[in-house]
Short mmCIF file of C-alpha atoms in Angstrom, two decimals:
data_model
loop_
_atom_site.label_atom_id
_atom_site.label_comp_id
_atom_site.label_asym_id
_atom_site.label_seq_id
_atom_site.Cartn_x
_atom_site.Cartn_y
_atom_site.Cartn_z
CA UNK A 63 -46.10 -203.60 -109.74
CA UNK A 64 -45.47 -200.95 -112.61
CA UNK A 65 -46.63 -197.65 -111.96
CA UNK A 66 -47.47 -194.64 -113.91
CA UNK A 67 -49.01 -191.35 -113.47
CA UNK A 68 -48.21 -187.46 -112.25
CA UNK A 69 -47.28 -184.63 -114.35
CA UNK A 70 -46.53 -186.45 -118.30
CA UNK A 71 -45.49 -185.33 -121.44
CA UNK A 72 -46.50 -187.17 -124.68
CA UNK A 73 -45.76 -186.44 -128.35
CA UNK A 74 -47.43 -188.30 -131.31
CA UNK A 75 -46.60 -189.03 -135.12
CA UNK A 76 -46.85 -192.28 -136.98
CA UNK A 77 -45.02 -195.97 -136.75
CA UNK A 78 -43.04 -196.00 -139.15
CA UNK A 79 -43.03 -199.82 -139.24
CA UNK A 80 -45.44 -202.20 -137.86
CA UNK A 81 -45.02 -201.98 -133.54
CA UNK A 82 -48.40 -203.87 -132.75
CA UNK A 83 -46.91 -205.72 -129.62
CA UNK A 84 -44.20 -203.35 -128.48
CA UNK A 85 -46.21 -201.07 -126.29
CA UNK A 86 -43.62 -200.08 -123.45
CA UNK A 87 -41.30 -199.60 -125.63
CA UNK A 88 -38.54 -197.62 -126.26
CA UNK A 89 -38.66 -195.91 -129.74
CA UNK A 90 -36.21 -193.50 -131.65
CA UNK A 91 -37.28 -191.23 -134.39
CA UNK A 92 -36.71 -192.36 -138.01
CA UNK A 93 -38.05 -188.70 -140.03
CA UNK A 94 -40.30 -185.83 -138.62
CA UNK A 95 -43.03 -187.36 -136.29
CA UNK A 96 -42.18 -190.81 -137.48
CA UNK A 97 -40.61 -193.23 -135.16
CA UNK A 98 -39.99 -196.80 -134.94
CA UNK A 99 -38.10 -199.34 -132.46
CA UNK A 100 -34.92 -198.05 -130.45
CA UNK A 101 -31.61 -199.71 -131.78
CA UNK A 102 -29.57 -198.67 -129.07
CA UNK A 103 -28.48 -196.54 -126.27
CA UNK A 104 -25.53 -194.65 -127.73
CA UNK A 105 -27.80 -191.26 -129.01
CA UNK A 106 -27.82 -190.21 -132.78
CA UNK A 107 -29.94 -192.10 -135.17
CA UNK A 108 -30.11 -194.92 -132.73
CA UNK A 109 -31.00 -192.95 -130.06
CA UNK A 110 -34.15 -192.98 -127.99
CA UNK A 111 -36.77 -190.46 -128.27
CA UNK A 112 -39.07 -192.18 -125.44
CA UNK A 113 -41.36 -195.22 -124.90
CA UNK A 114 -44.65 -196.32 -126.79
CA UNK A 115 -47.70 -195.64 -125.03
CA UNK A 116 -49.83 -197.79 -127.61
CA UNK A 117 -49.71 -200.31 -130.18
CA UNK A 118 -50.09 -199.14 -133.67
CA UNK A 119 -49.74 -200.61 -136.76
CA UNK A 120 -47.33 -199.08 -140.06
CA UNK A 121 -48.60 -195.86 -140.55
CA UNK A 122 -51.17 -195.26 -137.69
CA UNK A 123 -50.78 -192.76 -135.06
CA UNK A 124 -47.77 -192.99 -132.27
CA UNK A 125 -48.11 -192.33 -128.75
CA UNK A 126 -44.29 -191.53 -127.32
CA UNK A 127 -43.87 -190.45 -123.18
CA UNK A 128 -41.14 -188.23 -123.80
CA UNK A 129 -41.34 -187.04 -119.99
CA UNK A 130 -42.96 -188.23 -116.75
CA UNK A 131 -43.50 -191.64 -115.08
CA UNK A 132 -44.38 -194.35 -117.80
CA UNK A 133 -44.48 -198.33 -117.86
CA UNK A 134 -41.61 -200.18 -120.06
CA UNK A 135 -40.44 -203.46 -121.43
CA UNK A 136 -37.75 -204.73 -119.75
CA UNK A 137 -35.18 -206.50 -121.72
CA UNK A 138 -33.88 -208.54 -118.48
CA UNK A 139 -33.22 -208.03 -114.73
CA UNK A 140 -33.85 -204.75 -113.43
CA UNK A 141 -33.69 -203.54 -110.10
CA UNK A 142 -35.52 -200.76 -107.94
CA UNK A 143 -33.31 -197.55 -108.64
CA UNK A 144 -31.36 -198.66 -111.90
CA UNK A 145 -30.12 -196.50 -113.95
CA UNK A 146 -32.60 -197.47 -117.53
CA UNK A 147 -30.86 -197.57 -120.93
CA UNK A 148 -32.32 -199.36 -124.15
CA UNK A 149 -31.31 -202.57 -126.10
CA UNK A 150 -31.05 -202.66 -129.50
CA UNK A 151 -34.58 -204.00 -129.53
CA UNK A 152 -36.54 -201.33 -127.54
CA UNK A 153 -36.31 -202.56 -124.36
CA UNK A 154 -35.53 -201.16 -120.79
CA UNK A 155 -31.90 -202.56 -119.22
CA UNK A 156 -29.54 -201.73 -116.53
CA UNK A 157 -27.08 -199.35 -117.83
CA UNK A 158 -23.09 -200.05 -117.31
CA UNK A 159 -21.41 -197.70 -119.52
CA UNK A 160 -20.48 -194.63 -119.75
CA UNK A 161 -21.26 -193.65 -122.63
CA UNK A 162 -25.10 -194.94 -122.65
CA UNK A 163 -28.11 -192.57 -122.84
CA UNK A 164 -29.92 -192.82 -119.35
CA UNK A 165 -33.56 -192.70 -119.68
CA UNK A 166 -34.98 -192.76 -116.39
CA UNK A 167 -34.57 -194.50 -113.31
CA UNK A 168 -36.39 -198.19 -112.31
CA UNK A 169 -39.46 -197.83 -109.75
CA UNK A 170 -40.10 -201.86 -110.07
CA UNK A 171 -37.95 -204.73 -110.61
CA UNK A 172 -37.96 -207.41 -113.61
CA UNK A 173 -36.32 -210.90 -113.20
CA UNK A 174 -36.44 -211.24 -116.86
CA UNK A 175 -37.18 -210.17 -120.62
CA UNK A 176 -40.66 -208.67 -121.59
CA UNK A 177 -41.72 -208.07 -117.88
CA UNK A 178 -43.45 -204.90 -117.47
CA UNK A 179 -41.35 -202.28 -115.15
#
């Protein structure tokens, strides 16, 4: 069961692009208070910024957990106490590199893609 709650941080702007359907997840910004879908877990421009607490179309508002306990997208299997990187599409994953931005760590398991966490 995905969990969420206790002290939170959120920041808002705009979607860039359309991200109806990709609540939970992880987003990077693309200008100031703009943001749109992570494309990867390697920090710069591709780097995350935090997960999508809502839905919104191009140009409506943004709401981005940048700190606290938050539900996410899983992009595969996860297990309790991972380590939580992004894919290139947004989503939570196991991190096994080195060089990968950690996010967080997993409180709930996934046995595969677009299964809450």
């Amino acid at each position: 069961m995905a969990l969420e709650g206790g002290f939170r941080w959120d920041i808002s702007g705009s979607a860039s692009t359309g991200l109806t359907g990709n609540q939970y997840y992880i987003v990077k910004s693309t200008a100031t208070d703009a943001f749109n879908l992570c494309t990867g877990s390697s920090g710069g421009s591709a780097g995350p910024v935090g997960v999508l607490q809502n839905d919104p179309d191009s140009g409506q508002a943004a709401i981005v957990r940048v700190l606290g306990r938050t539900k996410m997208s899983a992009g595969g299997s996860v297990s309790v106490g991972d380590s939580i990187t992004a894919t290139t599409g947004g989503q939570a994953l196991t991190a096994t590199a080195n060089a990968q931005l950690i996010l967080g760590r997993a409180n709930s398991a996934s046995t595969a893609a677009g299964q809450v966490i």
